[in-house]
XYZ file of C-alpha atoms in Angstrom:
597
model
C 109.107 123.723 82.456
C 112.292 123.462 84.612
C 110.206 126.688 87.057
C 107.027 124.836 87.319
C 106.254 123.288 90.555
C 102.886 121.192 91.233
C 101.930 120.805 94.527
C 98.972 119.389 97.108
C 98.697 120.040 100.936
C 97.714 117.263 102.913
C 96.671 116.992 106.759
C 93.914 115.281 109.005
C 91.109 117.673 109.134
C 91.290 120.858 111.275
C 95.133 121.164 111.090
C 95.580 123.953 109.369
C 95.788 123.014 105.883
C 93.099 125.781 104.446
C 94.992 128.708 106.444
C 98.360 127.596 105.205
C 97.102 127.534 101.448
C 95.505 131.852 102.319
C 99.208 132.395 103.283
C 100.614 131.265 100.410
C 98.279 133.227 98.018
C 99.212 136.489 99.981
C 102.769 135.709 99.929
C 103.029 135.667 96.594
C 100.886 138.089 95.676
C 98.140 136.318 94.268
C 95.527 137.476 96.338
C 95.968 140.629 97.352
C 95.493 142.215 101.270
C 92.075 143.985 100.663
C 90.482 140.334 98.468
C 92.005 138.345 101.531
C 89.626 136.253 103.417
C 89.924 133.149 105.592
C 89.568 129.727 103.594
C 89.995 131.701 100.383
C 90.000 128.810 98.104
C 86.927 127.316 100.087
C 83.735 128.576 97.983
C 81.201 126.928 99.179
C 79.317 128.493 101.775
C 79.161 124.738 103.284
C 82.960 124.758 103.403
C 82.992 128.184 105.507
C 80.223 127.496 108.227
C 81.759 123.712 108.829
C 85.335 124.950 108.364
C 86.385 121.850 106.515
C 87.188 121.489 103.172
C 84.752 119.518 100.909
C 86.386 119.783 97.063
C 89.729 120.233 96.057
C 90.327 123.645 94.592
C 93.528 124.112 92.441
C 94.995 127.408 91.766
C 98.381 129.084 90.132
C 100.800 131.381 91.841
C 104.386 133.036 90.634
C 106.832 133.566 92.856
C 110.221 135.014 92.904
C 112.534 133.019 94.856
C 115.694 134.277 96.578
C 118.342 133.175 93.628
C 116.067 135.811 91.708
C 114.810 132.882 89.614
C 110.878 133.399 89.002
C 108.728 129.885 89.264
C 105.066 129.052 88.267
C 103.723 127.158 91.671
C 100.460 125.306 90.843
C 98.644 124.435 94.438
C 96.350 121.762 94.806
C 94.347 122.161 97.897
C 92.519 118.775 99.348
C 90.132 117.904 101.719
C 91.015 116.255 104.777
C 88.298 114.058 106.309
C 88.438 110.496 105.312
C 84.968 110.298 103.293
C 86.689 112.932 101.237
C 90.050 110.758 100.352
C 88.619 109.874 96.545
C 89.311 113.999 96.353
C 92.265 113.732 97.854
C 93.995 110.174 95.431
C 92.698 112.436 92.211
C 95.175 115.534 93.561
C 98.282 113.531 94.041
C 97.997 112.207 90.521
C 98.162 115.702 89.771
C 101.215 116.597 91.469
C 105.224 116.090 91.853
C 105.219 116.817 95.728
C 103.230 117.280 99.028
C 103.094 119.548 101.472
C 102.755 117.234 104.941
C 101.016 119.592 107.733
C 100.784 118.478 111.287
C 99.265 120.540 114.153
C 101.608 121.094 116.996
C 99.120 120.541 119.881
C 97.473 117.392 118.296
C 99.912 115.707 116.181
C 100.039 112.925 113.531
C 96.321 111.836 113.360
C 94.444 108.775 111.351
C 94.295 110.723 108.810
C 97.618 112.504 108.136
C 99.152 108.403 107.836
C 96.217 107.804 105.324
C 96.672 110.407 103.151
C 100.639 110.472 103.799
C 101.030 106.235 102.402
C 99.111 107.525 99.382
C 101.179 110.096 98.082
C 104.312 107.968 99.191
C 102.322 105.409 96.588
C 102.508 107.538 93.968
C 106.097 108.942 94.511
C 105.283 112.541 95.601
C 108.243 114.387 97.439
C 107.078 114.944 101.321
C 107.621 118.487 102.662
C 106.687 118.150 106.492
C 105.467 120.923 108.271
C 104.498 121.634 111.891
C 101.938 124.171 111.881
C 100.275 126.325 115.081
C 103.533 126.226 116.628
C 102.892 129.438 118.309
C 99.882 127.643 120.254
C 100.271 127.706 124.133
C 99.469 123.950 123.881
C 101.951 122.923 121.184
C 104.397 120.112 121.864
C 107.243 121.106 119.098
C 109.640 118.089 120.080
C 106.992 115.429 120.717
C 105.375 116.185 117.033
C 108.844 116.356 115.331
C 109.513 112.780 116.951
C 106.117 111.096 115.981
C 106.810 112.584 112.303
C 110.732 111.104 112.075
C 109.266 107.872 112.741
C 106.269 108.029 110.770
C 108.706 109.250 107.206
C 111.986 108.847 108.198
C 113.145 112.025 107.716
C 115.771 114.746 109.579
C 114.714 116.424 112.286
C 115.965 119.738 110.436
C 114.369 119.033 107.647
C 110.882 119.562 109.375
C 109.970 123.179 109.000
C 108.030 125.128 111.868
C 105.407 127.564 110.540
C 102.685 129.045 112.032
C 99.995 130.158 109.310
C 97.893 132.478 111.728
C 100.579 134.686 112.877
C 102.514 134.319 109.143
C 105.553 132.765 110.504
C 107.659 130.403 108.179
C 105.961 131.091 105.199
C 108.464 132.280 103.188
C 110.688 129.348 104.229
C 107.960 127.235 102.884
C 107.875 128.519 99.941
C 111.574 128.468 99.044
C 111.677 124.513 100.078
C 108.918 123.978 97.853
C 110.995 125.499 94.847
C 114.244 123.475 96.255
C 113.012 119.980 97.640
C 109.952 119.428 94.576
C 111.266 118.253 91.237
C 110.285 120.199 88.221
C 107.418 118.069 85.865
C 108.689 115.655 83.415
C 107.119 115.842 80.026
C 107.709 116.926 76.260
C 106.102 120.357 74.472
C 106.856 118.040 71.250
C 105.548 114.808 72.270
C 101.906 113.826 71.504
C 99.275 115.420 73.431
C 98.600 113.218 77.131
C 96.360 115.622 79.397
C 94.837 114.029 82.405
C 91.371 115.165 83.783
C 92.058 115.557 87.860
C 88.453 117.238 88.288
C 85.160 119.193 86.972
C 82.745 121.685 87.276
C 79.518 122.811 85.540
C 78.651 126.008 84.835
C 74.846 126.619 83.460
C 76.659 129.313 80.690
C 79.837 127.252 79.518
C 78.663 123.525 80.453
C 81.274 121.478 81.188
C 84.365 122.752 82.540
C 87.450 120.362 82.946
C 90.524 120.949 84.721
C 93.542 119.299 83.713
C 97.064 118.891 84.310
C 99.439 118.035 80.737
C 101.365 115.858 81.338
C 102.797 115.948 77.429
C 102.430 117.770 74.499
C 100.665 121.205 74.156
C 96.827 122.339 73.678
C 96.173 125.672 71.693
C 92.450 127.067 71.645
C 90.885 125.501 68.399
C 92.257 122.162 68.721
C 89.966 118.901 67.730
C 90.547 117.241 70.892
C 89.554 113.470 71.475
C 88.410 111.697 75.036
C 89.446 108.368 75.698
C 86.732 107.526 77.886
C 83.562 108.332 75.606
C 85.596 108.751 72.240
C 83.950 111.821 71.685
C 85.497 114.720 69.561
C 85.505 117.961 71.195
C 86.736 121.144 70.616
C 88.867 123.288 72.578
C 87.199 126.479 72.781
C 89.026 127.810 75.476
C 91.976 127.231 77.604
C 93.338 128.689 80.166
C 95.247 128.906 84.053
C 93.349 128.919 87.265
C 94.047 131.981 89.518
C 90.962 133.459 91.504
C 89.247 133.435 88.758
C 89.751 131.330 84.533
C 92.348 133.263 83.283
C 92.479 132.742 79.645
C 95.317 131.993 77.346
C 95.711 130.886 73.731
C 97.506 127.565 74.813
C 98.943 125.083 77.943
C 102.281 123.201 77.413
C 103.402 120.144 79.220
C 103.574 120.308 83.233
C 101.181 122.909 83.344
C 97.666 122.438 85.471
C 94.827 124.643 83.336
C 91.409 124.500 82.779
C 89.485 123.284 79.448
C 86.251 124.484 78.034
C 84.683 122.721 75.154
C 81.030 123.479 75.482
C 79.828 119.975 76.466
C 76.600 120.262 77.821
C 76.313 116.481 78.499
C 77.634 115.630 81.423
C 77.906 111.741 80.944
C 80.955 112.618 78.159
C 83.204 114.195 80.427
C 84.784 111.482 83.222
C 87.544 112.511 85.868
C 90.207 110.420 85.193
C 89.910 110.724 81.928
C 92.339 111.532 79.026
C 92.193 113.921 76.508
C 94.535 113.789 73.528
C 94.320 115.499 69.925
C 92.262 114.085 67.308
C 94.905 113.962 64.931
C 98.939 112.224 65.707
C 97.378 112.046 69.184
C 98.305 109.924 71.893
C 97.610 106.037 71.277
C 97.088 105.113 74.893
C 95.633 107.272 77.606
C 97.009 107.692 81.040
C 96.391 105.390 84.035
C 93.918 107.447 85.719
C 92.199 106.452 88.799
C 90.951 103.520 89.891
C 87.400 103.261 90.047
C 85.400 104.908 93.297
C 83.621 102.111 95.206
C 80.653 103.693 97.441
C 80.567 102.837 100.686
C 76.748 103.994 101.925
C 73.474 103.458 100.400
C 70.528 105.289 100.950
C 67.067 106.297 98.736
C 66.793 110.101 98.016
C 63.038 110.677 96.629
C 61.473 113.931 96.004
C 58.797 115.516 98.940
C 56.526 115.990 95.581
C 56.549 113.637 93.595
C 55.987 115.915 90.284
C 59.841 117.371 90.719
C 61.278 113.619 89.658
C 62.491 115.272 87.174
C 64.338 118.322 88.431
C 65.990 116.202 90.913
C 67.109 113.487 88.038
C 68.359 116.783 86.742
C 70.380 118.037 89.098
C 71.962 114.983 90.349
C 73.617 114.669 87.040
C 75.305 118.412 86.887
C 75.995 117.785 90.872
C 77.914 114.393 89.612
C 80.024 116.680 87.804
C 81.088 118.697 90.682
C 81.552 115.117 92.720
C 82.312 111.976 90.623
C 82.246 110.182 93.909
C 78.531 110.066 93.633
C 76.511 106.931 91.967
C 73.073 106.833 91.954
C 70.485 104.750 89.612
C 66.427 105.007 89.750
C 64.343 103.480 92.252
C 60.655 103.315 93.564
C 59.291 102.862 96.491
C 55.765 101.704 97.678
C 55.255 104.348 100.476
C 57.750 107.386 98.374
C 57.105 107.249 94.926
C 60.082 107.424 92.410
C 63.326 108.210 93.550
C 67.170 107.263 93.461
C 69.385 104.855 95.144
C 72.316 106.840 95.883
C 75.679 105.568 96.831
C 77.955 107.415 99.098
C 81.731 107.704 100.571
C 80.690 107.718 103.782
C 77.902 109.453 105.992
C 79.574 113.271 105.910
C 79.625 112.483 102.055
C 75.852 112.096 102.207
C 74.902 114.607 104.486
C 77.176 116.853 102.205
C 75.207 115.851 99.214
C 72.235 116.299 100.406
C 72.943 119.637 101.746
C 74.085 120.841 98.668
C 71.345 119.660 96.759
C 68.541 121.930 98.650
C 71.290 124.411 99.099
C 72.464 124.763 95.366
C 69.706 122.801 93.323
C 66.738 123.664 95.561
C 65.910 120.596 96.074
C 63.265 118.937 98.598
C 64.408 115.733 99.146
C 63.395 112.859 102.076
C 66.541 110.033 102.501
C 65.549 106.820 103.520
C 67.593 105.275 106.170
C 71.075 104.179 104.550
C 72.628 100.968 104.716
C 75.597 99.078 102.653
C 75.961 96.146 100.202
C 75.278 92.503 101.290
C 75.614 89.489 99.103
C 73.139 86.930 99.890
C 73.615 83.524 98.876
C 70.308 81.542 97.824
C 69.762 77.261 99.089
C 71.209 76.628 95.405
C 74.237 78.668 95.781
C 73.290 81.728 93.318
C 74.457 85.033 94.631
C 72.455 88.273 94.790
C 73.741 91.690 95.806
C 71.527 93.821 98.126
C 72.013 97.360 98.905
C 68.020 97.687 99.468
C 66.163 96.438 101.902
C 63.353 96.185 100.248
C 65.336 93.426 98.238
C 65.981 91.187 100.442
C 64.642 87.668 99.947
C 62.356 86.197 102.119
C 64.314 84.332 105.670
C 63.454 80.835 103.660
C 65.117 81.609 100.677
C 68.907 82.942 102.070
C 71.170 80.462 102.894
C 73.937 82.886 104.732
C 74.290 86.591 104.114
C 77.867 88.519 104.170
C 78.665 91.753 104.851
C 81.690 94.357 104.213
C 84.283 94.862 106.690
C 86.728 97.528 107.282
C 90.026 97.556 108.635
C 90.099 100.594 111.169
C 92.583 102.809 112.518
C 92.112 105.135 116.278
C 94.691 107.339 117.270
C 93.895 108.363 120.413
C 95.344 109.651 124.033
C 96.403 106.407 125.929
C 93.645 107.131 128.664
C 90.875 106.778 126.532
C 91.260 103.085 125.246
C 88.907 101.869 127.791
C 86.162 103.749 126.173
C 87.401 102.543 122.980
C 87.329 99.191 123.604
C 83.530 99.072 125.050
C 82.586 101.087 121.993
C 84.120 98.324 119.805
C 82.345 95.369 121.129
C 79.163 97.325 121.003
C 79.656 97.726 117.500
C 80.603 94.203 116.862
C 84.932 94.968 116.768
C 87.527 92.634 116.609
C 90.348 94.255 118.078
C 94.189 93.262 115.961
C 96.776 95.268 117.639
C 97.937 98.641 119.464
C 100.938 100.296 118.685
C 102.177 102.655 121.093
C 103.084 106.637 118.391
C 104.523 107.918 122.350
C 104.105 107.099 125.593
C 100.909 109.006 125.635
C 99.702 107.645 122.273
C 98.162 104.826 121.135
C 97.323 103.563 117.439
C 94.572 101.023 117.804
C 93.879 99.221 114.946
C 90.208 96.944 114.645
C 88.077 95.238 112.224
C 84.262 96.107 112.077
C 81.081 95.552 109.710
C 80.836 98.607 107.816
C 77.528 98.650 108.373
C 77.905 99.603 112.466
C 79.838 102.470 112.063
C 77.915 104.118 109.239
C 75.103 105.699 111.681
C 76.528 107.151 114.781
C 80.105 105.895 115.575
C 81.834 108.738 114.526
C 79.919 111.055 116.749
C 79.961 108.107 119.852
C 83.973 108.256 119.215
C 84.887 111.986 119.525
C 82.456 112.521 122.750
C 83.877 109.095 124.597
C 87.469 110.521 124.328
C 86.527 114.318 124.495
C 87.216 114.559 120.524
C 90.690 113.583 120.844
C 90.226 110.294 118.512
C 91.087 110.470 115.316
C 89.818 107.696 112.652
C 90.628 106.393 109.726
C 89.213 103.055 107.435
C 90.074 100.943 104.477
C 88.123 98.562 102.834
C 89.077 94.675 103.771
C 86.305 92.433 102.013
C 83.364 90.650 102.978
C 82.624 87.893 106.208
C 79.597 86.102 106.500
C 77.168 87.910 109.446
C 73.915 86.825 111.258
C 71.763 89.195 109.321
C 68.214 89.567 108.911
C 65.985 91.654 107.382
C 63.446 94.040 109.961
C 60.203 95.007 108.454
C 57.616 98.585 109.931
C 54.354 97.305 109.104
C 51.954 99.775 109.269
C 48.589 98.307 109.963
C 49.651 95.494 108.270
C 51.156 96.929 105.595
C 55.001 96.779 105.311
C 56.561 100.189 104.093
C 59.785 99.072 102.386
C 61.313 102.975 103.411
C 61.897 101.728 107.241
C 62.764 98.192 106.095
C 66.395 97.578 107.520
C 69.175 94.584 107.097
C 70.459 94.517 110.858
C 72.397 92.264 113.151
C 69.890 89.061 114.786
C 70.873 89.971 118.116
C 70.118 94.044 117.833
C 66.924 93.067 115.895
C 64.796 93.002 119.314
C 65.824 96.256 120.387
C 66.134 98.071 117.337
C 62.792 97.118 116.690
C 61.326 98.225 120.146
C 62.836 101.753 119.613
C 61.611 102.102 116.262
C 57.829 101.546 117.372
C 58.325 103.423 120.169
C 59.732 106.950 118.087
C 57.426 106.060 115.218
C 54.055 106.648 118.162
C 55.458 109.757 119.007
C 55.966 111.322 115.340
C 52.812 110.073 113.952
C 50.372 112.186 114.257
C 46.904 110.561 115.439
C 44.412 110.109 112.933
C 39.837 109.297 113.126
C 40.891 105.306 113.200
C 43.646 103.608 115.613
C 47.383 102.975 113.817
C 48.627 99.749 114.620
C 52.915 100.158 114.221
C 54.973 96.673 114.491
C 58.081 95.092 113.540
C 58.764 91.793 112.112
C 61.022 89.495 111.003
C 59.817 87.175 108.111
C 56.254 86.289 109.882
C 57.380 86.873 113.664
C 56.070 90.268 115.405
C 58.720 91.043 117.960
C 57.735 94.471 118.699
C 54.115 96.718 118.293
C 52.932 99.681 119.637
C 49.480 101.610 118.887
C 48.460 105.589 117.903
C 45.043 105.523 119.324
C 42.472 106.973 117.440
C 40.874 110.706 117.473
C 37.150 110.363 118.849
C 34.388 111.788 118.750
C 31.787 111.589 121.976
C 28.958 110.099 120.817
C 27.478 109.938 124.212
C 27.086 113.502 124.359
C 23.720 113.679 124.029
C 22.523 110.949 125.878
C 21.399 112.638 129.107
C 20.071 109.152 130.954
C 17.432 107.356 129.251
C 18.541 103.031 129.241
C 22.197 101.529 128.890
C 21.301 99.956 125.616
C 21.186 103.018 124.295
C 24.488 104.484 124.619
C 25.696 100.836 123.606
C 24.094 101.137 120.466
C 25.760 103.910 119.469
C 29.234 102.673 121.077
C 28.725 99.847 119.106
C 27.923 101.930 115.341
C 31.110 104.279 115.989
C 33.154 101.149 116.420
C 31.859 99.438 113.028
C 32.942 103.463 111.355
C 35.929 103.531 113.095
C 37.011 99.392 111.520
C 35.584 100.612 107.783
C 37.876 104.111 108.498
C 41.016 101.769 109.007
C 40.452 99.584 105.881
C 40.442 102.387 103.396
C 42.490 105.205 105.395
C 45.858 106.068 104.572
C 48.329 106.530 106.461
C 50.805 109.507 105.746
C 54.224 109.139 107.478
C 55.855 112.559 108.147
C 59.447 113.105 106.688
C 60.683 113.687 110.637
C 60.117 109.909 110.970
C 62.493 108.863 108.207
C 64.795 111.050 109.900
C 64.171 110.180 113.529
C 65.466 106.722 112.602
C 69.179 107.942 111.795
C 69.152 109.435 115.745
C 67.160 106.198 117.001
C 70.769 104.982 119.399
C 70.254 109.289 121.037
């Protein structure tokens, strides 16, 4: 155990983190020059195209160091953008020390301090690195600065590496085996193995990688899980290199995978603990603490008939993600569906990719929004994450809504922009602290719900995508909220329904209309479209009606005439309207997300 060294990378997104973890593996020979590929633990063909990281990929490497010892390196790779950090919190439980990378033209980001204070919080060792030093645009000095203050650390002790031209590497690797204490733990102890993460596989079922953190597995062990208290068997174990490699056991400090031929996927948790059935542990390990989802939104099937597929493969896609929560739903104008909750918006977009991608799936989202509590005229307390929900303006007496504490890095000549794109999202602004004289960490508090739609986006192109940005969850403040109904010729459809801000309402509601009479398409009878609050139209807009010309044949003959049959087309066109349907194309649930473009 003393030659086992557990390990995660962690960086903001885009720093490098991916390219560092490819040099590694060819280092040490575990991937060898002709399998080598950029992002080599990145599998998913979402992960390539986007070049970010989604799921955290763990993988085992031996390496012979220069003493001549040999060492068993188990690398943890993460994901780096902050919807991702649930990914990131179940790595570092994993591990005995991080790998800190920082790019050398961009320096320490939002995210890198995020991800840094949690593996500080769970007593990791902190390798930094600078990476891309070789970059025409790299500030060497500057970085190594901003990092000393940030940890604390020697300015020698920060190694230089480039991972695209394979500089440092092997430097990296030695202060991994030096700087990263071995894993505690006991072969003869009772069994403690922590589930960091899952997979399902439509041969094997449920797949569960662990990390032991005492005692020893061997393949035909009754195994017990703390979570479900469900006996399992171990029917294979085994390490993680590019592909399962199988062995006939894992001992104590070592990171493996488990097969036990669940096919449920409700009895396998991440977190989780598994011990031996008998003279196993009596109490499992902390685990994680419980994921909260941040956005809501509806995901309902194009046809309804395929409720069931999707039901389906939301629950083997929660075993790939545990981050995701969803529950069943209808909805008047969708049919049955699911209320899904989410990290953050790149979390849902991810999700939703991936289930067309790897589930075909056809799937409409409604628009997404986040969780009020709404407190009735006696005091009782609902919560609300669907519109459609809400009680009627008579009934609430105050609403409240989540608010996150917020963190901008960003170049010192783009606060101005920063600060008008606060107060348009409803910011209160706390402090700046100064990283350099070119730096500035801005630090505000906004309603989650603001920055769920476009702020992201509105950030990078009002400072040229220099931001960076970073959140944590503070709690709930009461808010001027209201609920804005899309009647449809008088009929509400509880899809479009929204919880928004009283003074946006107007607006919102004007835009709406507006890019709901454009995607629309015109039908025999005219489509009234308004918004309301409670009883109140405060916006409308019309789809006239397709006609016919009735008047074609009249050639002259008297007035009375042509007004008679003005006047029957008029009474088809009102009967038309009371028993047509209208069908709302799936661009219009989508055109709503872009409604601020």
């Amino acid at each position: 155990m003393s030659n086992i060294r557990n390990f995660c990378i962690i960086a903001h997104i885009d720093h490098g983190k991916s390219t560092i973890a490819d040099c590694l593996l060819e280092n040490t020979g575990t991937v060898t020059q002709r399998e080598a590929k950029s992002q080599v633990l990145d599998d998913l063909d979402l992960e390539r195209e986007r070049g970010i990281t989604i799921k955290s990929h763990a993988i085992q490497m031996k390496y012979k160091s220069v003493n001549g010892n040999n060492y068993i390196l188990n690398l943890i790779d993460t994901p780096g953008h902050v919807d991702f950090s649930y990914e990131v919190s179940r790595s570092l439980a994993a591990c005995e020390g991080a790998i800190l990378v920082v790019d050398a033209s961009q320096g320490v980001e939002a995210q890198t301090i995020s991800n840094l204070y949690m593996a500080i919080d769970g007593g990791l060792e902190i390798i930094p690195v600078i990476n891309k030093i070789d970059l025409p645009s790299s500030e060497i000095e500057k970085v190594k600065g901003q990092i000393v203050d940030l940890i604390g650390c020697n300015e020698d002790e920060i190694l230089l590496v480039s991972a695209k031209a394979k500089k440092g590497i092997n430097e990296l690797l030695e202060e991994v085996v030096k700087k990263i204490p071995a894993p505690k733990g006991n072969d003869e102890a009772p069994l403690q193995a922590l589930i960091f993460d899952s997979v399902f596989d439509s041969y094997r079922g449920a797949i569960a990688f662990i990390r032991i953190f005492n005692g020893i597995i061997n393949t035909g062990d009754k195994l017990k899980l703390f979570a479900t208290d469900k006996i399992i068997e171990a029917e294979e174990v085994g390490i993680l290199g590019m592909q399962r490699i199988k062995t006939d056991s894992l001992h104590s400090g070592n990171v493996g995978y488990l097969i036990s031929g669940i096919k449920e996927v409700h009895d396998i948790k991440v977190g989780d603990t598994v011990t031996l059935q008998k003279n196993g542990s009596p109490k499992p390990l902390s685990g994680y603490k419980e994921v909260k989802p941040m956005v809501f939104s509806g995901l309902y099937p194009t046809d309804s008939d395929d409720f069931e597929d999707l039901r389906d493969s939301l629950e083997k896609f929660r075993m790939n993600d545990s981050s995701l929560v969803y529950q069943p739903e209808t909805s008047a104008a969708l049919g049955f569906g699911f209320r899904c909750g989410f990290l953050g918006m790149l979390h849902m977009e991810i999700v939703r990719e991936r289930l067309m991608r790897e589930y075909n799936q056809s799937i409409i989202s409604t628009l997404p929004n986040v969780e009020y509590f709404v407190y009735d005229k006696i005091g009782k307390k609902s919560i609300v994450d669907n519109p459609a929900l809400m009680p009627s303006v008579s009934e609430i007496e105050y609403v409240e809504e989540p608010y996150i504490k917020a963190q901008i890095i960003c170049p010192s000549e783009y606060i101005g922009n920063i600060m008008k794109l606060a107060m348009d999202k409803r910011g209160l602004y706390k402090n700046t602290n100064y990283i350099d004289p070119t730096r500035a960490d801005i630090q505000f508090e906004f309603p989650l719900s603001e920055i769920i739609f476009d702020f992201y986006d509105k950030l990078k192109s009002s400072t040229r995508g220099y931001a960076s940005f970073d959140y944590e969850h503070l709690g709930y403040q009461k808010g001027d909220l209201i609920k804005l109904d899309i009647l449809l010729n008088g009929e509400p459809v509880d899809a479009l329904s929204m919880i928004i801000h009283k003074d946006k309402a107007y607006d919102w509601g004007r835009k709406v209309c507006t890019k709901l009479k454009d995607l629309i398409p015109r039908q025999m009878f005219e489509i009234s479209i308004q918004a309301a609050i409670g009883a109140k139209i405060i916006s409308k807009s019309v789809v006239k009606a397709l006609r016919k010309n009735v008047l074609a044949k009249c050639y002259g003959g008297d007035i009375t005439r042509k007004r008679k049959l003005l006047e029957k087309q008029k009474e088809g066109k009102k009967r038309m309207k009371q028993v047509g349907n209208v069908e709302i194309p799936q661009e219009a649930f989508l055109a709503v997300l872009q409604i601020n473009d």
